[in-house]
Coordinates of C-alpha atoms in Angstrom, one line a residue:
Chain Q
M1 CA 13.9 -9.8 91.6
S2 CA 17.4 -9.8 93.1
R3 CA 18.4 -11.7 96.2
V4 CA 20.9 -10.4 98.7
A5 CA 22.6 -12.2 101.5
V6 CA 24.6 -10.9 104.4
L7 CA 26.8 -13.5 105.8
F8 CA 27.9 -13.5 109.4
F9 CA 30.7 -15.8 110.2
E10 CA 30.9 -17.4 113.6
P11 CA 33.3 -19.7 115.2
G12 CA 32.5 -23.1 113.6
G13 CA 29.7 -21.8 111.4
A14 CA 28.0 -18.9 109.9
R15 CA 24.6 -17.2 109.4
A16 CA 23.2 -15.5 106.5
V17 CA 20.4 -13.0 106.3
V18 CA 18.7 -13.3 102.9
V19 CA 16.7 -10.6 101.5
D20 CA 14.8 -10.5 98.3
R21 CA 14.5 -7.3 96.4
R22 CA 11.3 -6.9 94.4
F23 CA 10.3 -3.8 92.7
G24 CA 12.9 -1.9 94.5
R25 CA 11.7 -3.0 97.9
P26 CA 13.8 -5.3 100.1
R27 CA 11.9 -8.1 101.6
F28 CA 13.3 -10.4 104.3
R29 CA 13.3 -14.0 103.3
A30 CA 15.2 -16.0 105.8
L31 CA 17.9 -16.1 108.3
L32 CA 20.0 -19.1 107.7
G33 CA 22.0 -20.9 110.3
P34 CA 23.7 -21.1 112.5
A35 CA 25.2 -23.8 110.4
P36 CA 28.6 -24.7 109.1
A37 CA 29.9 -21.9 107.0
A38 CA 30.1 -24.0 103.9
E39 CA 26.4 -24.9 104.1
V40 CA 25.4 -21.3 104.7
A41 CA 27.5 -20.2 101.9
A42 CA 26.0 -22.8 99.7
A43 CA 22.5 -21.9 100.7
A44 CA 23.2 -18.3 100.0
A45 CA 24.9 -19.2 96.8
A46 CA 21.9 -18.2 94.7
A47 CA 22.0 -14.8 96.4
E48 CA 24.4 -12.1 95.7
V49 CA 26.5 -11.6 98.8
R50 CA 26.8 -8.0 99.4
L51 CA 28.4 -7.8 102.7
A52 CA 30.4 -10.4 104.6
L53 CA 31.5 -9.7 108.1
P54 CA 34.6 -11.6 108.9
G55 CA 34.6 -13.7 112.0
P56 CA 37.1 -11.8 114.0
V57 CA 34.9 -8.8 113.8
A58 CA 31.4 -10.1 114.1
R59 CA 30.1 -13.1 115.9
R60 CA 26.4 -12.9 115.6
V61 CA 23.5 -10.7 114.7
L62 CA 22.5 -8.7 117.6
L63 CA 20.0 -6.1 116.5
L64 CA 18.6 -4.8 113.4
S65 CA 17.6 -1.2 113.5
G66 CA 17.1 1.6 111.0
R67 CA 17.3 5.3 111.1
P68 CA 17.2 7.6 108.2
S69 CA 20.6 8.9 109.0
R70 CA 22.3 5.8 110.1
E71 CA 21.3 2.4 108.9
T72 CA 22.8 -0.1 111.2
I73 CA 23.2 -3.8 111.4
A74 CA 24.3 -4.4 114.9
F75 CA 26.2 -7.5 115.9
E76 CA 27.9 -8.9 118.8
V77 CA 31.6 -8.4 118.4
E78 CA 34.2 -10.9 119.3
P79 CA 35.6 -10.5 122.7
D80 CA 39.2 -10.4 121.6
L81 CA 38.8 -7.0 120.0
P82 CA 41.5 -4.5 121.0
W83 CA 39.2 -2.8 123.5
P84 CA 37.8 -3.9 126.7
V85 CA 35.2 -6.5 126.2
E86 CA 33.1 -4.9 128.9
D87 CA 32.9 -1.7 126.9
A88 CA 32.7 -3.2 123.4
A89 CA 30.1 -5.8 123.5
V90 CA 27.9 -4.2 120.9
G91 CA 29.1 -3.3 117.4
S92 CA 27.5 -1.9 114.4
V93 CA 28.1 -1.7 110.7
A94 CA 27.1 1.6 109.1
L95 CA 26.6 1.4 105.4
R96 CA 27.0 4.5 103.5
G97 CA 27.5 4.7 99.8
G98 CA 28.6 1.1 99.5
R99 CA 31.2 1.3 102.3
Y100 CA 30.8 0.0 105.7
A101 CA 32.4 1.0 108.9
V102 CA 32.6 -0.8 112.2
S103 CA 31.9 0.9 115.4
A104 CA 31.3 -0.3 118.9
G105 CA 29.0 0.6 121.7
R106 CA 29.0 -0.1 125.3
R107 CA 27.6 -3.1 127.0
E108 CA 25.2 -0.8 128.8
E109 CA 23.4 0.0 125.6
A110 CA 22.7 -3.7 125.0
D111 CA 21.7 -4.1 128.6
S112 CA 19.1 -1.4 128.4
A113 CA 17.7 -3.1 125.3
L114 CA 17.5 -6.4 127.1
A115 CA 16.0 -4.9 130.2
P116 CA 12.4 -5.9 129.5
F117 CA 13.5 -9.5 129.1
R118 CA 15.4 -9.4 132.3
E119 CA 12.5 -7.8 134.1
A120 CA 10.2 -10.5 132.8
G121 CA 12.2 -13.0 134.7
A122 CA 14.1 -14.5 131.9
R123 CA 17.2 -16.4 132.9
A124 CA 20.4 -14.7 132.0
A125 CA 21.2 -17.6 129.7
A126 CA 17.8 -17.3 128.1
I127 CA 18.1 -13.6 127.4
D128 CA 19.3 -14.4 124.1
L129 CA 20.4 -11.6 122.0
E130 CA 17.9 -12.9 119.5
A131 CA 15.2 -11.7 121.8
A132 CA 16.5 -8.2 121.5
A133 CA 16.7 -8.6 117.8
A134 CA 13.0 -9.8 117.7
A135 CA 11.9 -6.8 119.8
G136 CA 13.9 -4.5 117.6
A137 CA 12.5 -6.0 114.5
A138 CA 9.0 -5.8 115.7
R139 CA 9.6 -2.2 116.7
L140 CA 10.9 -1.5 113.3
A141 CA 7.8 -2.9 111.8
R142 CA 6.0 0.1 113.2
R143 CA 3.0 -2.0 113.7
K144 CA 0.5 -1.0 116.3
T145 CA 0.8 -4.4 118.0
A146 CA 2.9 -7.4 117.3
A147 CA 3.3 -10.6 119.0
V148 CA 6.6 -12.3 118.5
R149 CA 7.6 -15.7 119.6
F150 CA 11.2 -16.6 120.0
G151 CA 12.6 -19.7 121.5
D152 CA 11.2 -20.2 125.0
F153 CA 9.9 -16.7 125.2
A154 CA 7.3 -14.6 123.6
A155 CA 6.9 -10.8 123.5
I156 CA 4.1 -8.4 122.9
V157 CA 5.2 -5.2 121.2
E158 CA 2.9 -2.3 121.3
R159 CA 3.6 0.8 119.3
G160 CA 7.3 -0.1 119.0
V161 CA 7.7 -0.7 122.7
T162 CA 8.2 -4.2 124.2
A163 CA 5.2 -4.3 126.4
A164 CA 5.4 -7.8 127.9
V165 CA 7.7 -10.8 127.8
R166 CA 6.6 -14.2 129.0
P167 CA 8.3 -17.5 129.1
A168 CA 6.7 -19.4 126.3
P169 CA 5.9 -22.6 128.2
G170 CA 3.6 -20.6 130.6
M171 CA 2.2 -18.5 127.9
T172 CA -0.9 -20.5 127.3
D173 CA -1.6 -20.5 131.1
D174 CA -1.6 -16.7 131.1
E175 CA -5.1 -16.1 129.7
A176 CA -4.7 -12.4 129.6
F177 CA -1.5 -12.6 127.8
A178 CA -2.7 -15.2 125.4
A179 CA -5.8 -13.2 124.6
A180 CA -3.8 -10.1 124.0
A181 CA -1.4 -12.0 121.8
A182 CA -4.2 -13.8 119.9
S183 CA -5.9 -10.5 119.2
A184 CA -2.6 -8.8 118.2
E185 CA -2.2 -9.7 114.7
C186 CA 1.1 -8.9 113.4
E187 CA 0.6 -7.0 110.2
I188 CA 4.0 -8.0 108.9
P189 CA 3.3 -8.8 105.3
E190 CA 4.8 -12.3 105.2
A191 CA 3.7 -13.7 108.5
R192 CA 0.7 -13.6 110.8
I193 CA 2.1 -14.5 114.1
I194 CA -0.1 -16.1 116.7
V195 CA 1.5 -16.7 120.0
G196 CA 0.7 -20.2 121.2
E197 CA 1.8 -23.7 121.3
G198 CA 2.9 -25.0 118.0
G199 CA 3.0 -21.7 116.3
L200 CA 3.3 -21.7 112.6
D201 CA 5.7 -23.3 110.3
A202 CA 8.3 -20.7 109.8
R203 CA 9.6 -22.3 106.7
A204 CA 6.3 -22.2 105.1
L205 CA 5.8 -18.6 106.2
M206 CA 9.1 -17.6 104.8
G207 CA 9.0 -19.6 101.7
A208 CA 12.3 -21.2 102.5
P209 CA 13.3 -24.7 101.4
A210 CA 12.4 -27.3 103.9
D211 CA 15.9 -28.4 104.5
V212 CA 17.1 -24.9 105.4
P213 CA 17.4 -24.4 109.1
L214 CA 15.5 -21.4 110.2
I215 CA 15.6 -19.4 113.3
P216 CA 12.0 -18.9 114.3
L217 CA 12.8 -15.6 115.9
L218 CA 13.6 -13.6 112.9
A219 CA 11.8 -15.8 110.5
A220 CA 8.6 -14.8 112.1
A221 CA 9.2 -11.3 112.9
A222 CA 11.3 -9.4 110.4
P223 CA 9.4 -7.2 108.0
A224 CA 10.9 -6.1 104.9
D225 CA 11.8 -2.6 106.0
S226 CA 13.7 -3.8 108.9
F227 CA 16.6 -4.4 106.6
P228 CA 17.3 -0.9 105.4
A229 CA 21.0 -1.7 105.7
L230 CA 20.6 -4.4 103.1
A231 CA 18.7 -2.1 101.0
E232 CA 21.5 0.4 101.4
A233 CA 23.9 -2.3 100.5
E234 CA 22.2 -2.6 97.2
R235 CA 22.3 1.1 96.5
P236 CA 25.7 1.1 94.9
R237 CA 24.4 -1.4 92.5
R238 CA 21.2 0.5 92.0
A239 CA 23.2 3.7 91.5
R240 CA 25.2 2.0 88.8
T241 CA 22.1 0.6 87.3
V242 CA 20.5 4.0 87.3
V243 CA 23.5 5.6 85.7
V244 CA 23.8 2.8 83.1
L245 CA 20.1 2.9 82.4
A246 CA 20.1 6.7 82.2
A247 CA 23.1 6.6 79.9
G248 CA 21.5 3.9 77.8
A249 CA 18.3 5.8 77.6
V250 CA 20.2 8.9 76.5
V251 CA 22.2 6.9 73.9
L252 CA 19.1 5.1 72.6
T253 CA 17.0 8.2 72.5
L254 CA 19.6 10.1 70.7
A255 CA 20.2 7.3 68.3
A256 CA 16.5 6.8 67.7
G257 CA 16.0 10.5 67.3
G258 CA 19.0 10.7 65.0
V259 CA 17.8 7.9 62.9
H260 CA 14.3 9.3 62.8
A261 CA 15.6 12.8 61.9
W262 CA 17.9 11.3 59.3
A263 CA 15.1 9.3 57.8
A264 CA 12.9 12.3 57.7
A265 CA 15.8 14.3 56.1
R266 CA 16.3 11.6 53.5
R267 CA 12.6 11.6 52.7
A268 CA 12.6 15.4 52.3
D269 CA 15.8 15.3 50.1
A270 CA 14.3 12.5 48.0
A271 CA 11.1 14.5 47.4
K272 CA 13.1 17.6 46.6
G273 CA 15.3 15.7 44.3
E274 CA 12.2 14.3 42.5
V275 CA 11.0 17.9 42.0
L276 CA 14.4 19.0 40.6
S277 CA 14.6 16.0 38.4
I278 CA 11.2 16.9 36.9
Y279 CA 12.3 20.5 36.4
R280 CA 15.4 19.3 34.7
R281 CA 13.5 17.2 32.3
A282 CA 10.8 19.8 31.7
L283 CA 13.2 22.7 31.3
P284 CA 16.0 21.6 29.1
R285 CA 17.6 25.0 29.2
G286 CA 18.1 24.7 32.9
R287 CA 16.4 25.6 36.0
G288 CA 16.2 29.2 36.9
A289 CA 15.4 31.0 40.1
A290 CA 11.7 30.4 39.6
P291 CA 11.4 27.1 37.8
R292 CA 7.8 26.6 38.3
L293 CA 7.0 29.9 36.9
E294 CA 9.2 29.2 34.0
L295 CA 7.5 25.9 33.4
E296 CA 4.1 27.5 33.6
R297 CA 5.1 30.1 31.2
A298 CA 6.5 27.4 28.9
V299 CA 3.3 25.5 29.0
A300 CA 1.3 28.7 28.3
A301 CA 3.6 29.6 25.4
A302 CA 3.3 26.1 24.0
E303 CA -0.5 26.2 24.3
A304 CA -0.6 29.6 22.6
R305 CA 1.5 28.3 19.7
R306 CA -0.5 25.1 19.5
D307 CA -3.7 27.2 19.3
L308 CA -2.2 29.4 16.7
L309 CA -1.1 26.5 14.6
E310 CA -4.4 24.7 15.1
G311 CA -6.2 27.9 13.9
I312 CA -4.1 27.9 10.8
V313 CA -4.5 24.2 10.1
G314 CA -8.2 24.2 11.1
K315 CA -8.9 27.1 8.7
R316 CA -10.2 29.2 11.5
D317 CA -11.8 32.4 10.3
S318 CA -12.1 31.1 6.8
A319 CA -14.5 33.2 4.7
A320 CA -14.7 30.4 2.2
R321 CA -15.9 28.0 4.8
A322 CA -18.5 30.4 6.0
L323 CA -19.8 30.7 2.4
A324 CA -19.9 26.9 2.1
R325 CA -21.9 26.6 5.3
L326 CA -24.4 29.2 4.4
S327 CA -24.8 27.6 1.0
A328 CA -25.4 24.3 2.6
A329 CA -28.0 25.9 4.9
S330 CA -30.1 27.2 2.0
P331 CA -33.5 25.5 2.3
A332 CA -34.2 23.0 -0.5
G333 CA -36.8 24.3 -2.9
A334 CA -36.4 27.9 -1.8
A335 CA -35.4 30.3 -4.5
L336 CA -32.8 32.6 -3.0
R337 CA -31.1 35.2 -5.0
L338 CA -27.9 36.6 -3.7
I339 CA -27.6 40.3 -3.8
E340 CA -24.5 40.7 -1.8
F341 CA -22.2 38.7 0.4
R342 CA -19.4 40.0 2.5
A343 CA -17.2 38.0 4.9
E344 CA -14.1 39.2 6.7
E345 CA -12.6 39.2 10.1
G346 CA -15.0 36.5 11.3
A347 CA -18.2 38.3 10.5
F348 CA -20.5 37.9 7.5
T349 CA -23.3 39.9 6.0
L350 CA -25.6 38.4 3.4
V351 CA -28.2 40.3 1.5
A352 CA -30.6 38.1 -0.6
E353 CA -34.0 37.9 -1.9
A354 CA -36.5 35.2 -1.3
S355 CA -39.9 34.5 -2.8
A356 CA -41.5 34.5 0.7
S357 CA -40.6 35.7 4.1
A358 CA -41.1 32.1 5.3
D359 CA -38.1 31.1 3.1
A360 CA -36.0 33.8 4.7
A361 CA -37.0 32.7 8.1
A362 CA -36.3 29.0 7.3
F363 CA -32.9 30.1 5.9
E364 CA -32.1 32.0 9.1
K365 CA -33.0 29.1 11.2
A366 CA -30.9 26.7 9.2
A367 CA -28.0 29.1 9.2
A368 CA -28.2 29.5 13.0
A369 CA -28.1 25.8 13.4
A370 CA -25.2 25.3 11.1
E371 CA -21.9 24.3 12.6
G372 CA -19.3 27.1 12.7
L373 CA -21.9 29.8 12.4
R374 CA -23.1 31.7 15.4
D375 CA -25.0 34.9 16.4
V376 CA -27.0 34.6 13.2
R377 CA -29.8 37.1 13.0
T378 CA -32.0 38.8 10.4
P379 CA -32.0 42.5 11.2
E380 CA -33.9 43.5 8.2
V381 CA -36.6 42.0 6.0
R382 CA -38.5 44.1 3.6
S383 CA -40.3 43.8 0.4
A384 CA -38.1 43.2 -2.6
P385 CA -37.9 45.9 -5.2
G386 CA -40.6 45.3 -7.7
G387 CA -42.8 43.7 -5.1
R388 CA -41.8 40.1 -5.8
G389 CA -40.9 38.4 -2.6
V390 CA -38.8 39.8 0.2
R391 CA -35.2 41.1 0.6
F392 CA -33.6 40.3 3.8
T393 CA -30.2 40.8 5.4
L394 CA -28.6 38.0 7.4
E395 CA -25.8 38.7 9.7
G396 CA -23.6 36.5 11.9
R397 CA -20.2 35.3 12.8
Y398 CA -18.2 32.4 11.7
E399 CA -15.3 30.4 13.1
Chain I
M1 CA 25.3 8.4 95.1
T2 CA 22.3 9.1 97.3
S3 CA 18.8 8.2 96.3
R4 CA 18.0 11.9 96.1
F5 CA 20.8 12.4 93.7
Q6 CA 19.7 9.4 91.6
I7 CA 16.2 10.7 91.5
L8 CA 17.5 14.1 90.4
L9 CA 19.7 12.5 87.9
V10 CA 16.9 10.4 86.4
A11 CA 14.6 13.4 86.4
A12 CA 17.2 15.6 84.7
V13 CA 17.9 12.9 82.2
G14 CA 14.3 12.3 81.6
L15 CA 13.6 16.0 81.2
G16 CA 16.5 16.4 78.9
L17 CA 15.4 13.4 76.8
S18 CA 11.9 14.7 76.7
F19 CA 13.1 18.1 75.4
A20 CA 15.4 16.3 73.0
G21 CA 12.6 14.0 71.9
L22 CA 10.3 16.9 71.4
E23 CA 12.9 18.8 69.4
V24 CA 13.6 15.7 67.3
R25 CA 9.9 15.2 66.8
D26 CA 9.4 18.8 65.8
R27 CA 12.3 18.6 63.4
A28 CA 11.1 15.4 61.9
M29 CA 7.6 16.8 61.6
R30 CA 9.0 19.9 59.8
L31 CA 11.0 17.7 57.5
D32 CA 8.1 15.5 56.8
A33 CA 6.0 18.5 56.1
A34 CA 8.6 19.8 53.7
A35 CA 8.8 16.4 52.1
A36 CA 5.0 16.3 51.7
A37 CA 5.1 19.8 50.2
S38 CA 7.8 18.7 47.9
R39 CA 5.9 15.6 46.8
R40 CA 2.8 17.7 46.3
E41 CA 4.9 20.1 44.2
A42 CA 6.4 17.2 42.4
R43 CA 3.0 15.9 41.4
E44 CA 1.9 19.3 40.3
V45 CA 5.1 19.9 38.4
A46 CA 4.9 16.5 36.8
R47 CA 1.4 17.2 35.7
L48 CA 2.6 20.5 34.3
A49 CA 5.6 18.8 32.6
E50 CA 3.3 16.2 31.1
G51 CA 1.0 18.8 29.8
H52 CA 4.0 20.7 28.4
E53 CA 5.3 17.6 26.7
A54 CA 1.9 16.8 25.2
V55 CA 1.4 20.4 23.9
A56 CA 5.0 20.5 22.6
A57 CA 4.4 17.3 20.7
E58 CA 1.2 18.7 19.2
V59 CA 3.1 21.8 18.2
V60 CA 5.8 19.8 16.6
D61 CA 3.2 17.8 14.7
L62 CA 1.4 20.9 13.5
E63 CA 4.6 22.6 12.5
R64 CA 5.6 19.5 10.6
R65 CA 2.3 19.6 8.8
L66 CA 2.6 23.3 8.0
G67 CA 6.3 23.1 7.2
G68 CA 5.8 20.9 4.2
D69 CA 4.2 23.8 2.2
S70 CA 6.4 26.0 0.3
G71 CA 6.3 27.9 -2.9
A72 CA 4.9 31.3 -3.9
L73 CA 1.3 31.8 -3.1
L74 CA 0.6 33.6 -6.4
A75 CA 1.7 30.6 -8.4
Y76 CA -0.3 28.4 -6.2
A77 CA -3.5 30.4 -6.7
N78 CA -3.0 30.3 -10.4
D79 CA -2.4 26.6 -10.3
V80 CA -5.6 26.0 -8.4
A81 CA -7.5 28.2 -10.8
R82 CA -6.2 26.2 -13.7
A83 CA -7.0 23.0 -11.9
T84 CA -10.5 24.0 -11.3
A85 CA -10.9 25.3 -14.9
L86 CA -11.8 28.8 -14.0
G87 CA -10.3 29.9 -17.3
E88 CA -11.5 33.3 -18.4
R89 CA -13.5 33.7 -15.3
L90 CA -10.3 34.5 -13.3
R91 CA -9.9 38.1 -14.1
S92 CA -7.0 38.9 -11.9
V93 CA -4.5 37.6 -9.4
S94 CA -2.3 40.0 -7.7
A95 CA 0.0 40.0 -4.7
G96 CA -1.5 41.5 -1.6
G97 CA 1.6 41.9 0.5
T98 CA 2.9 40.3 3.6
T99 CA 1.8 41.0 7.2
E100 CA 3.1 39.8 10.5
G101 CA 1.3 39.5 13.7
E102 CA 0.9 37.4 16.8
G103 CA 3.4 34.7 16.0
R104 CA 2.6 34.3 12.3
V105 CA 3.4 35.7 8.9
E106 CA 0.7 36.1 6.3
E107 CA 1.3 36.4 2.6
R108 CA -1.8 37.6 0.7
V109 CA -3.0 37.4 -2.8
E110 CA -6.0 39.3 -4.2
M111 CA -8.2 37.5 -6.7
E112 CA -11.1 38.6 -8.8
V113 CA -13.4 36.0 -10.4
R114 CA -16.3 36.9 -12.6
L115 CA -19.4 35.3 -14.0
I116 CA -19.2 32.2 -11.8
G117 CA -22.0 30.2 -10.2
L118 CA -22.2 29.7 -6.5
K119 CA -21.4 26.0 -6.6
P120 CA -18.3 26.3 -8.9
L121 CA -17.2 29.2 -6.7
V122 CA -17.5 27.1 -3.5
A123 CA -15.6 24.3 -5.2
F124 CA -12.9 26.6 -6.2
L125 CA -12.5 28.0 -2.7
E126 CA -12.5 24.5 -1.2
A127 CA -9.8 23.6 -3.7
L128 CA -7.8 26.6 -2.7
E129 CA -7.9 25.9 1.0
G130 CA -7.7 22.1 0.7
G131 CA -4.5 22.1 -1.3
R132 CA -2.4 23.3 1.5
P133 CA -3.0 23.3 5.2
N134 CA -1.9 26.9 5.7
I135 CA -4.1 28.5 3.0
L136 CA -7.0 30.5 4.1
V137 CA -9.6 32.7 2.4
R138 CA -9.5 35.8 4.5
T139 CA -12.1 38.0 2.9
L140 CA -14.8 37.3 0.4
Y141 CA -17.1 39.7 -1.4
L142 CA -19.8 38.5 -3.7
R143 CA -22.3 40.3 -5.8
P144 CA -24.4 39.5 -8.8
S145 CA -22.6 39.8 -12.1
A146 CA -23.7 42.7 -14.3
G147 CA -25.8 41.4 -17.1
A148 CA -26.0 37.9 -15.7
P149 CA -27.8 38.2 -12.4
D150 CA -27.7 34.4 -11.8
L151 CA -23.9 34.5 -11.8
L152 CA -21.6 36.1 -9.3
D153 CA -18.6 38.3 -9.3
A154 CA -16.2 37.5 -6.5
T155 CA -13.4 39.3 -4.9
L156 CA -11.3 37.4 -2.4
T157 CA -8.2 37.6 -0.4
V158 CA -6.2 34.4 0.0
A159 CA -3.6 34.2 2.7
S160 CA -0.8 31.8 3.2
V161 CA -0.2 31.7 6.9
R162 CA 3.1 30.6 8.4
P163 CA 4.1 30.5 12.0
K164 CA 7.0 32.7 12.9

């Protein structure tokens, strides 16, 4: 939240309009003074003074109005301005882009604004310009109906038009007015204004410190959006803030993105380096265009050589080993007579005679179960020459 | 600077940052994907390299075992025959030539043994192959001995295998 004050210096004192800015919306807080300038300045010290109108130019707040194209704080100008006082009774400050300009209007304009008060019978001295300010503020509130009390007068504002003005002392006697006022709830966010004797504690309503002198008029009536000029006064700061935030966001985003991308690139490079390192270790002769293929070929070649060497050392395809295994598979007690045995290129053929075919079968079974022999079969069993026993042929492969 | 311009500025900056952020994110995702692929490849290559190292070590070990054998096969066969007391039963030992193929060189010896029983023959063959790790009985032909059917005549080819 930021707090903004506009100081208006007067002869012998000053006023300050204090506006809080929350979540980007200006919200009227208090009108301080009239009081000695030092006190006003001290009271507004916590706020950031955005606009100070020097005494020779402005004397007091006259009217607050707002239009999209021309936000204006109107004030009553000093009578010693270099133009006829009669024609320069009303001045305004237009705020555009952080600059302000002073212009002046004719007295007739103020007179027309004050006409309802005059028509209500208000004494000339009582037609305080604050009344006009109240009416303007209520109008700006764009409420359907608002009741505003100011000093000795009260006003009912309907649909932005001052509908009735009554002297406050007689207000309670005017039942119709009082009823209308009582039913007219001002929908101004910070105050619910009920016309009547006593009224509400403006300090409490405005949340101002108890020792701060408040002017009931504006304290009760001003909605937040009746100070567009103050909001406008903050725009240069907001613009700078926007630019700074945007630039900061750009820098931070680019920095974060850069760091993120850099970290990702580092991770990718590290992973790639790890792969290259492995290739360098695994391929002593250097990495070629297709290192993985080279490595796979190297592995395949090494495996082939290992298999070759293992085959040699392991006596693979040993005919002697096949004979030993067949010899070991010979059934105990069976009389086998070898007729012929041939083993080469991993295959063997055995022709033998047994006293019974059962012995031949047992031999085949034992040979088939022997380690290193496979595909064992007996393709031929026939009677042995001479009729004694059987002659059989045993075939198979060995490893 | 008007509010509208500020809004446009913020919107433009936000849009630009969004695009930049998306681009950075895409780039980072591509890099992360590349890194993940590299790590995956590194794991696979490391596995391959470990396998290669293991196999190479086995090859070195096997070559060391085979490399210790030297000397003429013919003399070796005669030595084994003497050691197993074949005596007169060893009829002949002759060189069978040398062949090459599939990463190895084989030197061969033809042997003929007569009038030998099955068990002594098996013992002789085991002595032949067991004396050196690279000795192999390539072929073996047995038949009953003429005049002594309980004994065998054997013709065998012994090979000494060396890796190329």
